[in-house]
mmCIF file of C-alpha atoms in Angstrom:
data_model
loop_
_atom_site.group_PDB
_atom_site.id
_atom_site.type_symbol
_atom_site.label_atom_id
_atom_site.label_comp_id
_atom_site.label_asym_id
_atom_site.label_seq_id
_atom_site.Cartn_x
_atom_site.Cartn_y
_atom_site.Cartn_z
ATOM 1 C CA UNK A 1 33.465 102.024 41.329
ATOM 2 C CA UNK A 2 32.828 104.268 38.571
ATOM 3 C CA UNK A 3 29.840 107.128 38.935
ATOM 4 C CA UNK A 4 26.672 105.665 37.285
ATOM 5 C CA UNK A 5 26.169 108.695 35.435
ATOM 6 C CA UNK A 6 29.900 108.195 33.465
ATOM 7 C CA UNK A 7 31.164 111.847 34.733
ATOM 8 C CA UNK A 8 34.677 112.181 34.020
ATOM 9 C CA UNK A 9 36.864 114.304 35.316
ATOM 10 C CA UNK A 10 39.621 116.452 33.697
ATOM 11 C CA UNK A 11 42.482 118.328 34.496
ATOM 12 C CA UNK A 12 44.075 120.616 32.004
ATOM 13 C CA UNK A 13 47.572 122.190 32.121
ATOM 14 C CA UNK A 14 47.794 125.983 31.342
ATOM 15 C CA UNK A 15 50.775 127.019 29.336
ATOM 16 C CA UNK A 16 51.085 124.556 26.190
ATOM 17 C CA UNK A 17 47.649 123.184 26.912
ATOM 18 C CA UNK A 18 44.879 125.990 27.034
ATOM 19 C CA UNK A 19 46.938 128.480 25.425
ATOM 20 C CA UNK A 20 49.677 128.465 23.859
ATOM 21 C CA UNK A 21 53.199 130.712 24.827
ATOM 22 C CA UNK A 22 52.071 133.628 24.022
ATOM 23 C CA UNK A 23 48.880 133.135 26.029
ATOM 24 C CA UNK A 24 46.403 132.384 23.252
ATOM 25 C CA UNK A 25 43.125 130.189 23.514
ATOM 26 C CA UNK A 26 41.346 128.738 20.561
ATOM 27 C CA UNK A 27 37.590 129.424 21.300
ATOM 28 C CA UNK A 28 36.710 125.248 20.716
ATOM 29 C CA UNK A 29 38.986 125.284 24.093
ATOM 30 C CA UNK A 30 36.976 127.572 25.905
ATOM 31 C CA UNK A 31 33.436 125.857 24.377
ATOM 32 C CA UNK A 32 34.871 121.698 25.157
ATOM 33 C CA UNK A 33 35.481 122.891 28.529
ATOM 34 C CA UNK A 34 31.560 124.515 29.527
ATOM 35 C CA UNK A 35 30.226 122.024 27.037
ATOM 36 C CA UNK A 36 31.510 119.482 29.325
ATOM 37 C CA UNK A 37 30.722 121.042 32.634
ATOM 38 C CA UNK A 38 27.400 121.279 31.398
ATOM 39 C CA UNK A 39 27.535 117.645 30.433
ATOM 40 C CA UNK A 40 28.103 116.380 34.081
ATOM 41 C CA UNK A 41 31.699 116.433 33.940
ATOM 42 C CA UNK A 42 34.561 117.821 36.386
ATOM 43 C CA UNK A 43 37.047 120.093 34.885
ATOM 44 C CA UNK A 44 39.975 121.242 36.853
ATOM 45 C CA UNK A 45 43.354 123.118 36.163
ATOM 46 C CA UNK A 46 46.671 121.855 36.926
ATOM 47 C CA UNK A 47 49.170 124.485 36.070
ATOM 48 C CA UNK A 48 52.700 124.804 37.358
ATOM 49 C CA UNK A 49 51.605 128.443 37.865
ATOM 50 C CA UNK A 50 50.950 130.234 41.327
ATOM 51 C CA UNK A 51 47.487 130.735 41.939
ATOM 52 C CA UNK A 52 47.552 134.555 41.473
ATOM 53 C CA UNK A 53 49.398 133.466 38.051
ATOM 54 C CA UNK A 54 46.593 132.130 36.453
ATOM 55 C CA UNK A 55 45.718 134.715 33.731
ATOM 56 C CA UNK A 56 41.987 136.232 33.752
ATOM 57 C CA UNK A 57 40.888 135.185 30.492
ATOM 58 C CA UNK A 58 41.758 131.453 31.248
ATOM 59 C CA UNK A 59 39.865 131.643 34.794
ATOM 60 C CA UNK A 60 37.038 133.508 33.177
ATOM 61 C CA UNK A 61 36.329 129.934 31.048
ATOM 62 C CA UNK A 62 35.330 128.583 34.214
ATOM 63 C CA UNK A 63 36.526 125.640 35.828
ATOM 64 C CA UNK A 64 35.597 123.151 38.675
ATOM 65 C CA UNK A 65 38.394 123.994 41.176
ATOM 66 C CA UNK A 66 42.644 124.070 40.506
ATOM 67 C CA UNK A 67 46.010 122.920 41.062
ATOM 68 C CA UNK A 68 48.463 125.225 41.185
ATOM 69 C CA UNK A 69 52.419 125.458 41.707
ATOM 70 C CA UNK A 70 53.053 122.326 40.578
ATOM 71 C CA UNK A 71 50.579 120.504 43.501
ATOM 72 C CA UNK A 72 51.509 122.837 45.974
ATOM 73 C CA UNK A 73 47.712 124.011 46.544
ATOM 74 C CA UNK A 74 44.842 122.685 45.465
ATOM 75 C CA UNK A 75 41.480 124.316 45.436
ATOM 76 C CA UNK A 76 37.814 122.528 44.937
ATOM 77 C CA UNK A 77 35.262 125.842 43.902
ATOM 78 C CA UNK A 78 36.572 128.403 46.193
ATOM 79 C CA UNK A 79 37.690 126.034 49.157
ATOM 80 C CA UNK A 80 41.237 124.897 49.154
ATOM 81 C CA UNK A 81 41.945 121.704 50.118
ATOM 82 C CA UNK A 82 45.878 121.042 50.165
ATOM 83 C CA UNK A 83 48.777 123.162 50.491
ATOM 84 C CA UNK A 84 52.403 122.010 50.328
ATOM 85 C CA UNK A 85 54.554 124.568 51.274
ATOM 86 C CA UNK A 86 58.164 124.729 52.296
ATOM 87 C CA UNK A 87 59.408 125.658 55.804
ATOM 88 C CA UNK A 88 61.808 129.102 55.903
ATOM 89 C CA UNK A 89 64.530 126.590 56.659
ATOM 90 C CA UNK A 90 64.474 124.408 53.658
ATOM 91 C CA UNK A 91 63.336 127.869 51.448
ATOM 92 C CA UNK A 92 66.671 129.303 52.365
ATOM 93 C CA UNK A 93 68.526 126.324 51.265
ATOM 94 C CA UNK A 94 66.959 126.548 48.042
ATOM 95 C CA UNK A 95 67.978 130.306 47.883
ATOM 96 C CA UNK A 96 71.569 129.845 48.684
ATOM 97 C CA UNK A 97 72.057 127.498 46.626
ATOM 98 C CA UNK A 98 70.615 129.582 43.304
ATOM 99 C CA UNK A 99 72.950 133.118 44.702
ATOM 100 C CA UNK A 100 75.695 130.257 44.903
ATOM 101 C CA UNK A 101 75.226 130.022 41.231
ATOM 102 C CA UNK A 102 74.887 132.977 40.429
ATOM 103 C CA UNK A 103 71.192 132.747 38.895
ATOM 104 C CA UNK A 104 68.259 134.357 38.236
ATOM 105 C CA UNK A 105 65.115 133.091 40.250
ATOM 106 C CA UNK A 106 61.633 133.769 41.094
ATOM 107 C CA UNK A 107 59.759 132.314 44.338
ATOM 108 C CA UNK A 108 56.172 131.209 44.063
ATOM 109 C CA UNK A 109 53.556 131.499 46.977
ATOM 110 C CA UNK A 110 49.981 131.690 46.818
ATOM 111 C CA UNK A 111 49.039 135.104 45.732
ATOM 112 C CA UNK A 112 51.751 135.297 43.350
ATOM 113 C CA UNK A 113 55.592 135.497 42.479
ATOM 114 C CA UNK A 114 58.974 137.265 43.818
ATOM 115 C CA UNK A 115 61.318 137.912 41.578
ATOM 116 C CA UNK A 116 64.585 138.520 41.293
ATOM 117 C CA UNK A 117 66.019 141.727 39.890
ATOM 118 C CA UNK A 118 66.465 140.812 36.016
ATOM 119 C CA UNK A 119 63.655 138.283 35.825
ATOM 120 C CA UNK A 120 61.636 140.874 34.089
ATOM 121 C CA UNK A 121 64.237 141.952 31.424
ATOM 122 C CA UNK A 122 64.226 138.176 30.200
ATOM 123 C CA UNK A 123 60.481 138.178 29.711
ATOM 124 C CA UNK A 124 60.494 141.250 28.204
ATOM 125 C CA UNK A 125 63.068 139.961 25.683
ATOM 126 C CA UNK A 126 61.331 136.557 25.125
ATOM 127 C CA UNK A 127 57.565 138.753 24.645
ATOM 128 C CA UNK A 128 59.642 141.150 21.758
ATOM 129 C CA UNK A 129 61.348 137.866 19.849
ATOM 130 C CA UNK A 130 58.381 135.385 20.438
ATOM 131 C CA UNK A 131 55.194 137.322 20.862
ATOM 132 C CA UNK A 132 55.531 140.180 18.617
ATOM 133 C CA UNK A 133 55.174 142.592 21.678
ATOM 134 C CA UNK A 134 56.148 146.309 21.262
ATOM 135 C CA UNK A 135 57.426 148.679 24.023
ATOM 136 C CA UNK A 136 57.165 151.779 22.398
ATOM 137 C CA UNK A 137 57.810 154.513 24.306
ATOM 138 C CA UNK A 138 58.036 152.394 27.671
ATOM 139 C CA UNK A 139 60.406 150.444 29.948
ATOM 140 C CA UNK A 140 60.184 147.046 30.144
ATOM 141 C CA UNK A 141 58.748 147.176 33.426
ATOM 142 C CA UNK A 142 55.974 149.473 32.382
ATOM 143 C CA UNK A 143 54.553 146.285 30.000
ATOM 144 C CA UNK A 144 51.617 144.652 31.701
ATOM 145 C CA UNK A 145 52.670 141.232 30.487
ATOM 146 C CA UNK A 146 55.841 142.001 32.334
ATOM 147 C CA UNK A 147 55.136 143.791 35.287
ATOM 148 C CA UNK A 148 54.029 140.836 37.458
ATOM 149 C CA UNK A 149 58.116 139.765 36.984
ATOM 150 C CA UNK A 150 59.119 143.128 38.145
ATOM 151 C CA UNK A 151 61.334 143.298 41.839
ATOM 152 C CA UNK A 152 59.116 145.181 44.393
ATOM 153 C CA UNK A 153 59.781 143.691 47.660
ATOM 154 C CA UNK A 154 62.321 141.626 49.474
ATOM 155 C CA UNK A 155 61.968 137.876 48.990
ATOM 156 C CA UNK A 156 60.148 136.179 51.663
ATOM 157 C CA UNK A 157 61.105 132.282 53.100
ATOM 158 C CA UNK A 158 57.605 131.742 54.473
ATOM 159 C CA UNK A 159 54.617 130.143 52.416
ATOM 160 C CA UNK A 160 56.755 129.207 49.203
ATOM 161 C CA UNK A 161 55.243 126.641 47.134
ATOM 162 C CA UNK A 162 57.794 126.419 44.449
ATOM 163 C CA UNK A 163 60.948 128.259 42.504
ATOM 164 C CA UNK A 164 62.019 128.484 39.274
ATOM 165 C CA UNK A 165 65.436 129.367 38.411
ATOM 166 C CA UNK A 166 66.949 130.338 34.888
ATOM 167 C CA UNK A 167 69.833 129.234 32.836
ATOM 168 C CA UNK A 168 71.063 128.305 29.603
ATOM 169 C CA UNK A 169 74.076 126.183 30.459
ATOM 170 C CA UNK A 170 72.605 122.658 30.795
ATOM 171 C CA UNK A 171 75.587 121.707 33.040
ATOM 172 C CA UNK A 172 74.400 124.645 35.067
ATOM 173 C CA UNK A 173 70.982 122.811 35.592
ATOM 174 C CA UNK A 174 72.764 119.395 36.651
ATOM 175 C CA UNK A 175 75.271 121.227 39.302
ATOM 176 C CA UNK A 176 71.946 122.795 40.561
ATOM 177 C CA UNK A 177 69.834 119.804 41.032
ATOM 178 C CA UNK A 178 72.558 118.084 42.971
ATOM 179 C CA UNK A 179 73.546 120.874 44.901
ATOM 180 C CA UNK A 180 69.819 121.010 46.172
ATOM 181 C CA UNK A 181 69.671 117.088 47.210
ATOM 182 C CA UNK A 182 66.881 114.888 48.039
ATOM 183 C CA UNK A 183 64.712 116.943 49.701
ATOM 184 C CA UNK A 184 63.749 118.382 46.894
ATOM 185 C CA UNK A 185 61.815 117.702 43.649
ATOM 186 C CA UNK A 186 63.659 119.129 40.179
ATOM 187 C CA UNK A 187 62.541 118.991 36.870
ATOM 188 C CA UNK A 188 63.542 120.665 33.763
ATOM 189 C CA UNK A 189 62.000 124.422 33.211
ATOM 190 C CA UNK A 190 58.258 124.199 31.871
ATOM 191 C CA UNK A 191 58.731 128.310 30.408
ATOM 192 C CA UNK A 192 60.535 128.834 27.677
ATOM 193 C CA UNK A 193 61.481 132.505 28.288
ATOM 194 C CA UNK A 194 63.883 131.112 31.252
ATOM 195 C CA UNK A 195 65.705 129.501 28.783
ATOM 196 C CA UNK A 196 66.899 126.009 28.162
ATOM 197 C CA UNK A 197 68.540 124.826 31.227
ATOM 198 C CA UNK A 198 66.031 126.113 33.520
ATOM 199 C CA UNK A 199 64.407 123.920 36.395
ATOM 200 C CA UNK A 200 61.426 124.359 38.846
ATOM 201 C CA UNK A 201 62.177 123.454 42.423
ATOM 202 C CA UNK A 202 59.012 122.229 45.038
ATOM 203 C CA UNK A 203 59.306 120.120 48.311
ATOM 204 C CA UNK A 204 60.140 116.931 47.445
ATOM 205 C CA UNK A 205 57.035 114.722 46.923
ATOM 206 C CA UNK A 206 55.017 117.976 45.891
ATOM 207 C CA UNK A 207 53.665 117.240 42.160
ATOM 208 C CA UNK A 208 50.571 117.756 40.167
ATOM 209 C CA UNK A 209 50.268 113.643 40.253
ATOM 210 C CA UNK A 210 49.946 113.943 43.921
ATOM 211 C CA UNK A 211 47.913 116.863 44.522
ATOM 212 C CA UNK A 212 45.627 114.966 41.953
ATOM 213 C CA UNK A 213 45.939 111.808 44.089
ATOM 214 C CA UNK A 214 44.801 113.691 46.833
ATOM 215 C CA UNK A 215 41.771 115.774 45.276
ATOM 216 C CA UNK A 216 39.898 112.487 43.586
ATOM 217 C CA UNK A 217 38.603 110.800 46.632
ATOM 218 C CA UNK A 218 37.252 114.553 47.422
ATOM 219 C CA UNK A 219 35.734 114.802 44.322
ATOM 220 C CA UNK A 220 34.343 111.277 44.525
ATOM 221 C CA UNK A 221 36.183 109.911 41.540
ATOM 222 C CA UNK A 222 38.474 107.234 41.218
ATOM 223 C CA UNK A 223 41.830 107.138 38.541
ATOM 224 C CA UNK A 224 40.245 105.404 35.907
ATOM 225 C CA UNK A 225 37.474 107.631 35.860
ATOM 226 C CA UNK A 226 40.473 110.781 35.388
ATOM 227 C CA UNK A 227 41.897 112.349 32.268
ATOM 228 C CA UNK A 228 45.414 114.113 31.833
ATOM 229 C CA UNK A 229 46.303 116.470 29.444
ATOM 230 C CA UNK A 230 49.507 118.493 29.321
ATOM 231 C CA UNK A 231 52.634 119.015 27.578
ATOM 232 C CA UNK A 232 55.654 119.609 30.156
ATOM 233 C CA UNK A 233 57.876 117.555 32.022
ATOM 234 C CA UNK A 234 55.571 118.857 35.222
ATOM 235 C CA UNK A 235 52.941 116.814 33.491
ATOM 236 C CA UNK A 236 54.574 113.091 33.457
ATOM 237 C CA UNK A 237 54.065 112.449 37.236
ATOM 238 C CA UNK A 238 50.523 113.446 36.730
ATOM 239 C CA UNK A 239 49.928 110.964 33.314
ATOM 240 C CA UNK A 240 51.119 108.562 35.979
ATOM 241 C CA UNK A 241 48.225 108.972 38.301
ATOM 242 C CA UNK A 242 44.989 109.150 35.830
ATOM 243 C CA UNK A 243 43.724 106.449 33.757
ATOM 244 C CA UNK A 244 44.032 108.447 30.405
ATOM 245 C CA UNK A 245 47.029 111.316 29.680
ATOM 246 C CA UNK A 246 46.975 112.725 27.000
ATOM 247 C CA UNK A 247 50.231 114.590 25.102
ATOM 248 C CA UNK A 248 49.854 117.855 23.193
ATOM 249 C CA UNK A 249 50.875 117.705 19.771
ATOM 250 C CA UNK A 250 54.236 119.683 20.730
ATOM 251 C CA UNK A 251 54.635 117.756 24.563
ATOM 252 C CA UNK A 252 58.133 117.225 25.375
ATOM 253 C CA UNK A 253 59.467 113.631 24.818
ATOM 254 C CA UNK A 254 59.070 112.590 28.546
ATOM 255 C CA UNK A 255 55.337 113.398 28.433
ATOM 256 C CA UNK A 256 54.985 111.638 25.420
ATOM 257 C CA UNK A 257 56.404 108.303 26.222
ATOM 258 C CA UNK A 258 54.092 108.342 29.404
ATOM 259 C CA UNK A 259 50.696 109.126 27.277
ATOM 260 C CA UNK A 260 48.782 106.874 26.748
ATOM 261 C CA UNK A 261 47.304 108.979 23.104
ATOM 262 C CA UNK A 262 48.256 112.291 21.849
ATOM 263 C CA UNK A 263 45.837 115.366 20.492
ATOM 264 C CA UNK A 264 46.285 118.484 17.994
ATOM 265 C CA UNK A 265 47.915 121.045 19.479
ATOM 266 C CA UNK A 266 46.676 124.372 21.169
ATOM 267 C CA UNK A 267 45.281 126.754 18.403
ATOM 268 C CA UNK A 268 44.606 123.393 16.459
ATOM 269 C CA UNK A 269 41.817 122.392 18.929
ATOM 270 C CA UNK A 270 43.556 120.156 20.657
ATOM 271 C CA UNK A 271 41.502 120.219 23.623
ATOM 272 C CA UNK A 272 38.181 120.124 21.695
ATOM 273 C CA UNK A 273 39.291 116.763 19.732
ATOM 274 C CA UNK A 274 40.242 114.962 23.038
ATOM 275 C CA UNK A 275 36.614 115.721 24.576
ATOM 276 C CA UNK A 276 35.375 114.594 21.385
ATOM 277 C CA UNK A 277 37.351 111.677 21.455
ATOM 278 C CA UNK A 278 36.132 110.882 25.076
ATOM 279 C CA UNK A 279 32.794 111.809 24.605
ATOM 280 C CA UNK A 280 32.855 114.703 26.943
ATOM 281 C CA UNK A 281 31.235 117.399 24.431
#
């Protein structure tokens, strides 16, 4: 049954949602998002990001709890509730299979990312073209936007959440995806720096629609009573579990056929006219 009080709750993807690619927020974001909190409502993340990826200034808005990786964890407050991880076995199939291509890759667990060794030089090149970063006087690895990318330490098996791999041959993304079977779950590349035939990788089964699935009875909501909003093709399975997704203005054309109403986009207060719309704020 729906709450008496008409409490919503909300889960907002990161990149393309609260901020745009070159990480910035529009300040209605931040104020819809404690407006609403303050207005009874649950706000979470869900963000294909690791959760040591999350930047500071989007955790500093505040938020009710996250999913992260894709719905490999989930977290309500500071308590995590689900974690989807894959075994060393089925880790190091996923490995061989990107060296076997010859690819660039980066492993996600929970307190961040392991690279590969020129993950960071293709970040670095996307911030310069994109982003209007300078380097100055310093390597690429020196950046703080980039360091995080940079190669320090061999790649573990254990505790990975997800992968993301990076290519620009699109018949480099389909030999990929079949190489890696049905036991996992592939999707087109959700960053553009990685370039346009990239894919993330996760167990199969692990997505943000079923972490989601999984967090609402804890929060004591049911679907209707959920929003969506997002912009990727990691955000389709999760439009498919909430009563109301909601596309960015600039979603991809799978997330838009599975809305069910679009918004402005990022620095257009995108996220301040869907509250609005919903009467969240």
């Amino acid at each position: 049954m729906p709450h008496a009080s008409g409490a919503r709750v909300v889960f907002l993807d990161v990149d393309g949602t609260i901020m745009d690619h070159t990480a910035r927020i529009a300040e209605s974001t931040v104020e819809a998002v404690r407006r609403a909190r303050a207005n009874g409502h649950t706000v979470l993340l869900a963000t294909g990001r690791a959760p040591g990826e999350v930047p500071e200034h989007v955790a500093a808005i505040g938020f009710d709890g996250a999913i992260t990786a894709g719905g490999g964890y989930a977290a309500i407050g500071d308590e995590q509730v689900l974690e989807r991880t894959m075994d060393a076995e089925l880790t190091a199939r996923m490995v061989a299979v990107f060296e076997d291509a010859g690819v660039d890759y980066y492993l996600q667990a929970y307190d961040g990312v392991y690279p590969t060794e020129h993950v960071h030089l293709r970040y670095a090149d996307y911030l310069r073209e994109h982003a209007g970063e300078t380097f100055d006087g310093i390597e690429p690895h020196e950046h703080p936007r980039v360091r995080p990318l940079v190669q320090t330490e061999p790649l573990p098996l254990d505790g990975i959440a997800k992968a993301m791999f990076i290519g620009e041959d699109l018949g480099l993304f389909a030999r990929i995806s079949q190489a890696l079977g049905t036991d996992f779950h592939v999707i087109t590349g959700t960053m553009p720096h990685l370039g346009s035939a990239s894919g993330e990788v996760s167990r199969a089964g692990v997505t943000k629609g079923a972490a989601i699935e999984h967090v609402l009875p804890l929060l004591g909501f049911t679907a209707d009573e959920a929003i969506g909003i997002g912009d990727s093709s990691n955000d389709v399975e999760m439009f498919d579990v909430v009563g109301v997704g909601i596309a960015m203005a600039d979603a991809v054309v799978e997330v838009r056929d599975r809305a069910s109403e679009s918004t402005t986009g990022v620095l257009d207060d995108g996220i301040w006219n869907a509250f609005v719309r919903h009467g969240l704020v």
